[in-house]
Short mmCIF file of C-alpha atoms and ligand atoms in Angstrom, two decimals:
data_model
loop_
_atom_site.label_atom_id
_atom_site.label_comp_id
_atom_site.label_asym_id
_atom_site.label_seq_id
_atom_site.Cartn_x
_atom_site.Cartn_y
_atom_site.Cartn_z
CA MET C 193 0.00 0.00 0.00
CA SER C 194 1.27 3.45 -0.92
CA GLY C 195 0.39 6.41 1.22
CA VAL C 196 -2.33 7.51 -1.20
CA VAL C 197 -5.76 7.75 0.45
CA VAL C 198 -8.80 9.00 -1.47
CA ARG C 199 -12.48 9.08 -0.72
CA PHE C 200 -15.79 9.21 -2.54
CA ALA C 201 -18.19 11.05 -0.26
CA PRO C 202 -21.82 10.92 -1.38
CA SER C 203 -24.77 11.78 0.83
CA PRO C 204 -27.04 8.74 1.02
CA THR C 205 -30.10 10.83 0.24
CA GLY C 206 -30.81 9.31 -3.17
CA LEU C 207 -29.43 7.09 -5.90
CA ILE C 208 -26.13 7.99 -7.53
CA HIS C 209 -26.00 8.80 -11.23
CA ILE C 210 -23.36 8.53 -13.91
CA GLY C 211 -21.96 11.94 -12.94
CA ASN C 212 -21.38 10.73 -9.37
CA ALA C 213 -19.87 7.57 -10.83
CA ARG C 214 -17.33 9.80 -12.61
CA THR C 215 -16.13 11.08 -9.23
CA ALA C 216 -16.18 7.61 -7.67
CA LEU C 217 -14.24 6.06 -10.55
CA LEU C 218 -11.62 8.80 -10.72
CA ASN C 219 -10.98 8.27 -7.01
CA ALA C 220 -11.05 4.48 -7.02
CA LEU C 221 -8.95 4.08 -10.16
CA TYR C 222 -6.43 6.64 -9.00
CA ALA C 223 -6.07 4.65 -5.76
CA ARG C 224 -5.75 1.43 -7.75
CA GLN C 225 -3.11 2.91 -10.01
CA SER C 226 -1.05 4.18 -7.11
CA GLY C 227 -1.56 1.23 -4.76
CA GLY C 228 -3.55 3.44 -2.41
CA THR C 229 -6.74 3.14 -0.35
CA PHE C 230 -10.21 4.01 -1.61
CA ILE C 231 -12.68 5.00 1.10
CA LEU C 232 -16.43 5.27 0.69
CA ARG C 233 -17.41 8.00 3.12
CA LEU C 234 -21.13 8.36 3.60
CA ASP C 235 -21.93 12.00 4.32
CA ASP C 236 -24.99 11.17 6.38
CA THR C 237 -25.14 13.97 8.94
CA ASP C 238 -28.53 15.01 7.56
CA ARG C 239 -30.48 12.37 9.45
CA ALA C 240 -33.82 13.43 8.05
CA ARG C 241 -32.79 12.89 4.45
CA SER C 242 -30.21 10.10 4.74
CA GLU C 243 -31.56 6.58 4.31
CA GLU C 244 -30.02 3.19 4.80
CA ARG C 245 -31.52 1.92 1.55
CA PHE C 246 -29.61 4.61 -0.37
CA ALA C 247 -26.38 3.76 1.45
CA GLU C 248 -26.93 0.13 0.41
CA ALA C 249 -27.74 1.14 -3.16
CA ILE C 250 -24.50 3.16 -3.36
CA LYS C 251 -22.46 0.18 -2.14
CA GLN C 252 -24.19 -2.06 -4.67
CA ASP C 253 -23.57 0.43 -7.48
CA LEU C 254 -19.87 0.69 -6.63
CA ALA C 255 -19.58 -3.10 -6.55
CA TRP C 256 -21.32 -3.35 -9.93
CA LEU C 257 -18.96 -0.76 -11.39
CA GLY C 258 -16.09 -2.93 -10.16
CA ILE C 259 -14.83 -0.48 -7.54
CA PRO C 260 -15.89 -1.78 -4.12
CA PRO C 261 -14.34 0.45 -1.46
CA ASP C 262 -11.42 -0.69 0.69
CA LYS C 263 -13.09 0.93 3.70
CA ILE C 264 -16.46 2.43 4.57
CA GLU C 265 -16.85 5.35 6.96
CA THR C 266 -19.99 7.17 8.05
CA GLN C 267 -20.13 10.73 9.31
CA SER C 268 -23.03 9.86 11.62
CA SER C 269 -20.66 7.71 13.69
CA ARG C 270 -18.10 10.51 14.05
CA LEU C 271 -20.13 13.32 15.61
CA GLY C 272 -17.84 13.46 18.65
CA ARG C 273 -14.92 14.31 16.39
CA TYR C 274 -16.80 17.27 14.89
CA GLU C 275 -17.79 18.45 18.38
CA ALA C 276 -14.11 18.31 19.42
CA ALA C 277 -13.06 20.30 16.34
CA LEU C 278 -15.72 22.92 17.02
CA GLU C 279 -14.52 23.18 20.61
CA LYS C 280 -10.95 23.66 19.43
CA LEU C 281 -11.98 26.33 16.94
CA ARG C 282 -14.08 28.05 19.61
CA GLY C 283 -11.01 28.23 21.81
CA MET C 284 -9.17 29.95 18.97
CA ASP C 285 -12.02 32.35 18.15
CA ARG C 286 -12.32 30.81 14.71
CA VAL C 287 -16.02 30.05 15.05
CA TYR C 288 -18.78 32.34 16.26
CA ALA C 289 -22.35 31.91 17.35
CA CYS C 290 -25.13 33.34 15.17
CA TYR C 291 -28.83 33.74 15.85
CA GLU C 292 -30.35 35.13 12.66
CA THR C 293 -33.26 33.17 11.30
CA GLU C 294 -33.35 31.98 7.71
CA GLU C 295 -35.88 34.75 6.92
CA GLU C 296 -33.65 37.45 8.42
CA LEU C 297 -30.72 36.20 6.38
CA GLU C 298 -32.83 36.08 3.26
CA ARG C 299 -33.91 39.68 3.80
CA LYS C 300 -30.27 40.73 4.20
CA ARG C 301 -29.33 38.95 1.01
CA ARG C 302 -32.12 40.63 -0.91
CA ARG C 303 -31.10 44.04 0.39
CA GLN C 304 -27.49 43.44 -0.67
CA LEU C 305 -28.52 42.27 -4.12
CA GLY C 306 -30.82 45.29 -4.44
CA ARG C 307 -27.81 47.51 -3.83
CA GLY C 308 -25.79 45.59 -6.40
CA LEU C 309 -23.62 43.97 -3.71
CA PRO C 310 -22.65 40.28 -3.53
CA PRO C 311 -24.87 38.47 -0.99
CA VAL C 312 -22.04 37.77 1.44
CA TYR C 313 -22.82 37.34 5.13
CA ASP C 314 -21.98 40.62 6.89
CA ARG C 315 -20.62 39.07 10.10
CA ALA C 316 -23.23 40.94 12.11
CA ALA C 317 -23.21 38.14 14.69
CA LEU C 318 -19.50 38.59 15.22
CA ASN C 319 -20.07 42.12 16.50
CA MET C 320 -23.12 41.22 18.53
CA SER C 321 -23.21 42.65 22.07
CA GLU C 322 -23.71 40.52 25.17
CA GLU C 323 -27.15 42.08 25.58
CA ASP C 324 -28.20 41.09 22.08
CA ARG C 325 -27.02 37.58 22.76
CA ALA C 326 -28.90 37.45 26.07
CA LYS C 327 -32.00 38.76 24.31
CA TYR C 328 -31.86 36.05 21.65
CA GLU C 329 -31.26 33.36 24.25
CA SER C 330 -34.19 34.63 26.33
CA GLU C 331 -36.38 34.33 23.23
CA GLY C 332 -35.39 30.67 23.19
CA ARG C 333 -33.16 30.97 20.13
CA LYS C 334 -30.28 28.53 19.95
CA PRO C 335 -27.07 29.55 18.18
CA TYR C 336 -25.70 28.05 15.04
CA TRP C 337 -21.99 28.31 14.31
CA ARG C 338 -20.04 29.92 11.53
CA PHE C 339 -16.37 29.42 10.74
CA LYS C 340 -14.55 32.75 10.64
CA LEU C 341 -12.63 32.84 7.40
CA ASP C 342 -9.19 34.33 7.61
CA HIS C 343 -9.77 36.92 4.90
CA ARG C 344 -6.90 36.35 2.50
CA VAL C 345 -6.20 35.02 -0.96
CA VAL C 346 -6.11 31.23 -0.74
CA LYS C 347 -4.08 29.60 -3.50
CA TRP C 348 -3.65 26.00 -4.45
CA ASN C 349 -2.27 24.06 -7.33
CA ASP C 350 -5.21 22.06 -8.57
CA THR C 351 -4.18 18.82 -10.26
CA VAL C 352 -6.80 19.37 -12.96
CA ARG C 353 -7.09 23.12 -13.25
CA GLY C 354 -3.65 24.38 -12.30
CA GLU C 355 -3.22 27.35 -9.98
CA ILE C 356 -6.44 28.62 -8.42
CA ALA C 357 -6.63 31.73 -6.23
CA ILE C 358 -9.74 32.72 -4.28
CA ASP C 359 -10.08 35.69 -1.97
CA THR C 360 -12.01 34.35 1.00
CA ALA C 361 -13.17 37.89 1.77
CA SER C 362 -15.57 37.35 -1.13
CA LEU C 363 -17.20 34.38 0.65
CA SER C 364 -19.71 34.10 3.47
CA ASP C 365 -18.32 32.54 6.61
CA PRO C 366 -19.58 28.97 6.25
CA VAL C 367 -22.11 27.61 8.70
CA VAL C 368 -20.55 24.50 10.25
CA CYS C 369 -23.17 23.44 12.80
CA ARG C 370 -26.89 24.18 12.79
CA ALA C 371 -28.90 25.34 15.78
CA ASN C 372 -30.39 21.85 16.10
CA GLY C 373 -26.88 20.41 16.38
CA THR C 374 -26.62 18.89 12.89
CA TRP C 375 -23.27 19.22 11.20
CA LEU C 376 -22.79 20.74 7.83
CA TYR C 377 -20.61 19.17 5.26
CA SER C 378 -17.71 21.63 5.07
CA LEU C 379 -16.12 21.30 8.52
CA ALA C 380 -17.13 17.66 9.02
CA SER C 381 -15.44 16.82 5.74
CA VAL C 382 -12.22 18.56 6.75
CA VAL C 383 -12.17 16.75 10.12
CA ASP C 384 -12.67 13.43 8.28
CA ASP C 385 -10.01 14.17 5.72
CA ILE C 386 -7.55 14.94 8.53
CA ASP C 387 -8.45 11.88 10.66
CA MET C 388 -8.52 9.52 7.69
CA GLN C 389 -5.26 10.92 6.33
CA VAL C 390 -6.78 11.64 2.96
CA THR C 391 -4.00 12.66 0.60
CA HIS C 392 -6.03 13.58 -2.50
CA VAL C 393 -9.49 15.12 -2.70
CA ILE C 394 -10.85 14.38 -6.16
CA ARG C 395 -14.30 15.87 -6.67
CA GLY C 396 -16.49 17.93 -8.97
CA GLU C 397 -15.64 21.52 -9.82
CA ASP C 398 -18.84 22.65 -8.09
CA HIS C 399 -16.77 22.38 -4.90
CA ILE C 400 -14.03 24.83 -5.91
CA THR C 401 -15.30 27.63 -3.67
CA ASN C 402 -15.74 25.22 -0.76
CA THR C 403 -12.11 24.29 -1.20
CA ALA C 404 -10.90 27.81 -0.47
CA ALA C 405 -12.84 27.81 2.82
CA GLN C 406 -11.77 24.27 3.62
CA ILE C 407 -8.08 25.03 3.05
CA ASP C 408 -8.53 27.73 5.68
CA MET C 409 -10.13 25.16 8.03
CA PHE C 410 -7.25 22.69 7.54
CA ALA C 411 -4.85 25.47 8.49
CA ALA C 412 -6.91 26.49 11.53
CA LEU C 413 -6.93 22.88 12.74
CA GLY C 414 -3.15 22.70 12.29
CA ALA C 415 -3.21 20.18 9.43
CA ASN C 416 -1.77 20.18 5.95
CA ALA C 417 -4.39 20.37 3.24
CA PRO C 418 -4.55 17.42 0.84
CA THR C 419 -3.94 17.78 -2.88
CA PHE C 420 -7.09 18.89 -4.70
CA ALA C 421 -8.28 17.83 -8.14
CA HIS C 422 -11.57 19.32 -9.34
CA HIS C 423 -12.94 17.58 -12.40
CA ASN C 424 -15.52 18.98 -14.81
CA LEU C 425 -19.10 17.82 -14.46
CA LEU C 426 -20.94 15.57 -16.88
CA THR C 427 -23.72 17.43 -18.65
CA LEU C 428 -26.33 16.52 -21.24
CA PRO C 429 -25.94 17.59 -24.88
CA GLY C 430 -27.89 20.83 -24.37
CA GLY C 431 -25.62 21.71 -21.46
CA GLU C 432 -28.15 20.83 -18.73
CA GLY C 433 -26.97 19.10 -15.60
CA LEU C 434 -27.74 15.44 -15.05
CA SER C 435 -30.47 16.07 -12.50
CA LYS C 436 -32.90 16.62 -15.37
CA ARG C 437 -32.58 13.03 -16.47
CA PHE C 438 -31.64 11.74 -13.07
CA GLY C 439 -33.93 8.75 -13.04
CA SER C 440 -32.81 7.24 -16.30
CA LEU C 441 -29.16 8.03 -15.65
CA SER C 442 -28.92 6.57 -12.16
CA ILE C 443 -26.45 3.72 -12.02
CA GLN C 444 -29.26 1.45 -10.93
CA SER C 445 -31.39 2.18 -13.99
CA LEU C 446 -28.42 1.94 -16.35
CA ARG C 447 -27.73 -1.51 -14.86
CA GLU C 448 -31.38 -2.51 -15.16
CA ALA C 449 -31.41 -1.31 -18.78
CA GLY C 450 -28.71 -3.90 -19.47
CA HIS C 451 -25.76 -1.56 -19.93
CA GLU C 452 -22.31 -2.99 -19.36
CA ALA C 453 -20.62 -1.66 -16.23
CA LEU C 454 -17.40 -1.19 -18.20
CA ALA C 455 -19.20 0.89 -20.81
CA VAL C 456 -20.76 3.09 -18.15
CA ALA C 457 -17.34 3.43 -16.52
CA ALA C 458 -15.65 4.33 -19.81
CA VAL C 459 -18.25 7.01 -20.61
CA ALA C 460 -18.12 8.34 -17.04
CA VAL C 461 -14.32 8.63 -17.00
CA LEU C 462 -13.34 9.46 -20.57
CA THR C 463 -16.02 12.02 -21.48
CA GLY C 464 -14.77 15.58 -21.16
CA THR C 465 -11.11 14.62 -21.50
CA SER C 466 -8.78 14.88 -24.47
CA LEU C 467 -9.00 11.08 -24.83
CA ALA C 468 -11.37 9.21 -27.11
CA VAL C 469 -14.46 7.78 -25.43
CA GLU C 470 -13.98 4.14 -26.34
CA ALA C 471 -14.63 0.65 -25.06
CA VAL C 472 -12.03 -0.75 -22.69
CA GLU C 473 -11.20 -4.36 -21.92
CA ASN C 474 -11.14 -3.92 -18.17
CA LEU C 475 -10.84 -1.34 -15.42
CA ALA C 476 -7.07 -1.67 -15.28
CA VAL C 477 -6.89 -0.35 -18.86
CA LEU C 478 -9.21 2.50 -17.92
CA ALA C 479 -7.13 3.27 -14.83
CA GLU C 480 -4.00 3.56 -16.97
CA LYS C 481 -5.68 6.16 -19.15
CA ILE C 482 -6.44 8.45 -16.23
CA ASP C 483 -4.38 11.59 -16.41
CA PHE C 484 -5.78 14.57 -14.54
CA LYS C 485 -4.01 16.92 -16.93
CA LYS C 486 -6.14 15.55 -19.77
CA ILE C 487 -9.44 16.49 -18.13
CA SER C 488 -10.86 19.51 -19.95
CA HIS C 489 -11.72 22.72 -18.17
CA GLY C 490 -15.04 23.04 -20.02
CA PRO C 491 -18.11 20.92 -19.27
CA ALA C 492 -18.03 17.19 -20.01
CA ARG C 493 -20.92 16.88 -22.48
CA PHE C 494 -22.22 13.46 -23.26
CA ASP C 495 -25.16 11.98 -25.06
CA PRO C 496 -26.83 9.17 -23.11
CA ALA C 497 -27.51 7.49 -26.47
CA ASP C 498 -23.76 6.88 -26.80
CA LEU C 499 -24.03 4.41 -23.94
CA ASP C 500 -25.85 1.96 -26.20
CA ALA C 501 -23.07 1.95 -28.76
CA LEU C 502 -20.41 1.62 -26.08
CA THR C 503 -22.22 -1.21 -24.33
CA ALA C 504 -22.34 -3.06 -27.65
CA LYS C 505 -18.66 -2.38 -28.37
CA THR C 506 -17.71 -3.50 -24.88
CA LEU C 507 -19.51 -6.80 -25.44
CA HIS C 508 -17.99 -7.28 -28.89
CA ALA C 509 -14.52 -7.20 -27.35
CA ALA C 510 -15.32 -9.02 -24.08
CA SER C 511 -13.36 -12.18 -23.32
CA TYR C 512 -15.29 -15.32 -22.44
CA ALA C 513 -13.74 -15.37 -18.97
CA SER C 514 -15.08 -11.88 -18.26
CA VAL C 515 -18.69 -12.89 -18.97
CA ALA C 516 -18.77 -16.64 -18.20
CA GLU C 517 -20.49 -16.25 -14.83
CA ARG C 518 -23.16 -13.95 -16.15
CA LEU C 519 -23.84 -16.23 -19.14
CA LYS C 520 -24.31 -19.09 -16.72
CA ALA C 521 -26.82 -17.04 -14.76
CA LEU C 522 -28.71 -16.48 -18.03
CA ASP C 523 -28.69 -20.25 -18.69
CA VAL C 524 -26.61 -19.72 -21.78
CA GLY C 525 -24.29 -22.64 -22.52
CA GLY C 526 -21.92 -23.29 -25.39
CA GLY C 527 -18.73 -22.17 -23.68
CA GLU C 528 -16.12 -20.00 -25.29
CA LYS C 529 -16.81 -21.14 -28.86
CA PHE C 530 -20.41 -20.02 -28.61
CA TRP C 531 -19.42 -16.73 -27.01
CA LEU C 532 -16.85 -15.92 -29.68
CA ALA C 533 -19.38 -16.81 -32.37
CA VAL C 534 -22.12 -14.48 -31.12
CA ARG C 535 -20.51 -11.64 -29.14
CA GLY C 536 -20.13 -9.43 -32.24
CA ASN C 537 -23.91 -9.44 -32.70
CA LEU C 538 -24.98 -8.42 -29.23
CA ALA C 539 -26.44 -5.09 -28.19
CA ARG C 540 -26.97 -6.38 -24.63
CA LEU C 541 -25.53 -9.44 -22.93
CA SER C 542 -29.04 -10.85 -22.57
CA ASP C 543 -29.26 -11.06 -26.39
CA ALA C 544 -26.90 -14.04 -26.09
CA LYS C 545 -29.90 -16.00 -24.82
CA GLU C 546 -31.69 -15.68 -28.13
CA TRP C 547 -28.69 -16.99 -30.03
CA TRP C 548 -28.25 -19.80 -27.55
CA GLU C 549 -31.82 -20.83 -28.27
CA VAL C 550 -31.12 -20.65 -32.00
CA VAL C 551 -28.29 -23.14 -31.70
CA SER C 552 -29.75 -25.37 -29.01
CA SER C 553 -33.56 -25.38 -29.23
CA PRO C 554 -36.08 -26.44 -31.88
CA LEU C 555 -36.76 -23.77 -34.47
CA ALA C 556 -39.82 -23.61 -36.75
CA SER C 557 -38.81 -23.44 -40.39
CA LYS C 558 -39.10 -20.12 -42.21
CA THR C 559 -37.71 -21.33 -45.51
CA GLU C 560 -39.57 -19.94 -48.51
CA ALA C 561 -41.17 -22.41 -50.91
CA SER C 562 -38.83 -21.33 -53.70
CA ASP C 563 -35.77 -22.27 -51.64
CA ARG C 564 -36.93 -25.66 -50.41
CA ASP C 565 -35.32 -27.71 -53.19
CA PHE C 566 -32.08 -25.84 -52.83
CA CYS C 567 -32.03 -26.50 -49.08
CA LYS C 568 -32.76 -30.19 -49.64
CA LEU C 569 -29.91 -30.40 -52.10
CA ALA C 570 -27.60 -28.65 -49.64
CA GLU C 571 -28.67 -31.15 -47.00
CA THR C 572 -27.46 -34.08 -49.11
CA LEU C 573 -24.06 -32.39 -49.33
CA LEU C 574 -23.53 -31.93 -45.57
CA PRO C 575 -20.11 -33.34 -44.65
CA ALA C 576 -20.06 -36.42 -42.46
CA GLU C 577 -19.25 -36.09 -38.78
CA PRO C 578 -17.02 -35.45 -36.94
CA TRP C 579 -17.24 -31.75 -37.80
CA SER C 580 -14.13 -29.66 -37.57
CA GLU C 581 -13.77 -25.89 -37.70
CA LYS C 582 -13.56 -26.22 -41.46
CA VAL C 583 -16.97 -27.81 -41.98
CA TRP C 584 -18.51 -24.63 -43.39
CA ASP C 585 -15.81 -24.28 -46.07
CA GLU C 586 -16.03 -27.95 -46.98
CA TRP C 587 -19.79 -27.79 -47.26
CA LEU C 588 -19.77 -24.61 -49.38
CA ALA C 589 -17.17 -26.08 -51.72
CA ALA C 590 -19.60 -28.92 -52.34
CA ILE C 591 -22.77 -26.78 -52.65
CA LYS C 592 -21.45 -24.13 -55.05
CA PRO C 593 -20.90 -26.34 -58.14
CA ALA C 594 -23.94 -28.52 -57.43
CA ALA C 595 -26.44 -25.69 -56.95
CA ASN C 596 -25.03 -23.14 -59.32
CA ARG C 597 -25.82 -20.29 -56.90
CA LYS C 598 -23.61 -17.65 -55.42
CA GLY C 599 -23.74 -14.54 -53.22
CA ARG C 600 -27.01 -13.73 -51.48
CA GLU C 601 -28.90 -16.41 -53.45
CA LEU C 602 -26.62 -18.99 -51.92
CA PHE C 603 -26.21 -17.67 -48.37
CA HIS C 604 -29.60 -16.17 -47.56
CA PRO C 605 -31.64 -19.41 -47.80
CA LEU C 606 -29.03 -21.21 -45.72
CA ARG C 607 -29.19 -18.53 -43.06
CA ILE C 608 -33.00 -18.64 -42.99
CA ALA C 609 -33.00 -22.45 -42.83
CA LEU C 610 -30.39 -22.65 -40.09
CA THR C 611 -31.39 -19.69 -37.90
CA ALA C 612 -34.87 -18.55 -39.07
CA ARG C 613 -33.44 -15.02 -39.00
CA GLU C 614 -32.38 -12.52 -41.65
CA ASN C 615 -29.18 -11.51 -39.89
CA GLY C 616 -26.87 -12.75 -37.23
CA PRO C 617 -23.48 -14.19 -36.42
CA GLU C 618 -21.43 -15.80 -39.16
CA LEU C 619 -22.84 -19.13 -40.29
CA ARG C 620 -19.27 -20.44 -40.37
CA ALA C 621 -19.17 -20.13 -36.58
CA LEU C 622 -22.78 -21.15 -35.92
CA LEU C 623 -22.80 -24.32 -38.03
CA PRO C 624 -20.61 -26.47 -35.75
CA LEU C 625 -22.57 -25.19 -32.75
CA ILE C 626 -25.92 -26.15 -34.29
CA GLY C 627 -24.52 -29.60 -35.13
CA ARG C 628 -25.23 -32.01 -37.97
CA ARG C 629 -28.48 -33.57 -36.73
CA ARG C 630 -30.26 -30.25 -36.24
CA THR C 631 -28.78 -28.70 -39.39
CA SER C 632 -29.94 -31.62 -41.46
CA ALA C 633 -33.48 -31.51 -40.08
CA ARG C 634 -33.73 -27.71 -40.46
CA LEU C 635 -32.63 -27.94 -44.10
CA LYS C 636 -35.39 -30.47 -44.67
CA GLY C 637 -37.89 -27.97 -43.29
CA GLU C 638 -38.51 -29.81 -40.05
CA THR C 639 -38.86 -28.05 -36.71
CA ALA C 640 -35.58 -28.98 -35.06
N1 LIG W 913 -20.95 15.08 0.21
C1 LIG W 913 -20.27 15.96 -0.69
C2 LIG W 913 -20.92 15.87 -2.05
O1 LIG W 913 -21.53 14.87 -2.35
C3 LIG W 913 -18.81 15.55 -0.75
C4 LIG W 913 -17.91 16.46 -1.48
C5 LIG W 913 -16.45 16.08 -1.27
O2 LIG W 913 -16.01 15.16 -1.96
O3 LIG W 913 -15.79 16.65 -0.42
O4 LIG W 913 -20.88 16.80 -2.82
#
């Protein structure tokens, strides 16, 4: 194990979508590439909205994508650590109590906007007198806590975006703990990253401003900040965020729609980079492609329809070993020979079932009347068993001179007789799988 520690930190308040999978994969594959540790950290401090079923769904989705975490942590089990951090910051005057209600804050914001000012919290609570405080307390108000930003220009060298500089004077002091005692993400996350010795924070660029405040929190707590990498966000072709199509783009629904996990992973990781979005053989190949410098600074636009093509391409290149278990679960036999014969014709893995039925179950004849004699003639020319790989070539060499047909006239009736379908895998590969007995009966127009 190297010293690299990364984390994927979703809130278990819903299903994760392909955009979240981008973050998860970049973290997990970076850890894999560097021999590091990949933590799933469930940001579940919002007890009202966090649900166990979503936490389970996230674990299942990560396992399906092939990136089960090395460790699982939950914020809900670490509340004492956040309390201790708040206490420490209180001792250093780096947090302050506030009493404004949401409506009062909203009014302030509107006033600022009306005057053309940025809606930044004015630190009124910081200058509150003891009397004001006593008055609020006597009204039964409980304080919530804000972290006091050290107004300065925070700079970091972002692994994706290069040098970033943010003046924290332009930000509101972040609320870290609500009046009802629930913890907000920003401080809790910093405490976790320190305790869990996270070395790299890889997350969406929507967190860039949080990072400036969090770097200040790391410093206040006497810790070194990790390395930050903010990746662009996946968006739909029109530029909309994924929430619009959330349902159909959740990992769960992509799985249920029969997409290949590797195809979803390739789209999630390679979109919005300078690399081609293409099928990969396995996650190790995808991991090798990851280079944070190749992630674009613009949005990562993708068309969900591309997933179909990539799922098909992934299947067309999949080794038998990589799908053997799943074929078994579908009751598809035939081993590697069957797989290699049909994989190039699949849009979904489940399509293999249809072709397995074609080679192994009785098929009603669809041969046209005008082709019946030709098929009967071809039947008389079937090579004797045992059949080798070359049986198709041997058979054709015998049919061609005897039937005086070529091209479509020759192949189409054979395909219809053997498979009852207009298109499909090469007959050369299917013939030995169908076997002589069935082939012979199908050519004679029997259901076999
Ligand atoms: N819970 C945060 C989110 O889902 C985590 C952000 C982070 O990685 O620090 O956006």
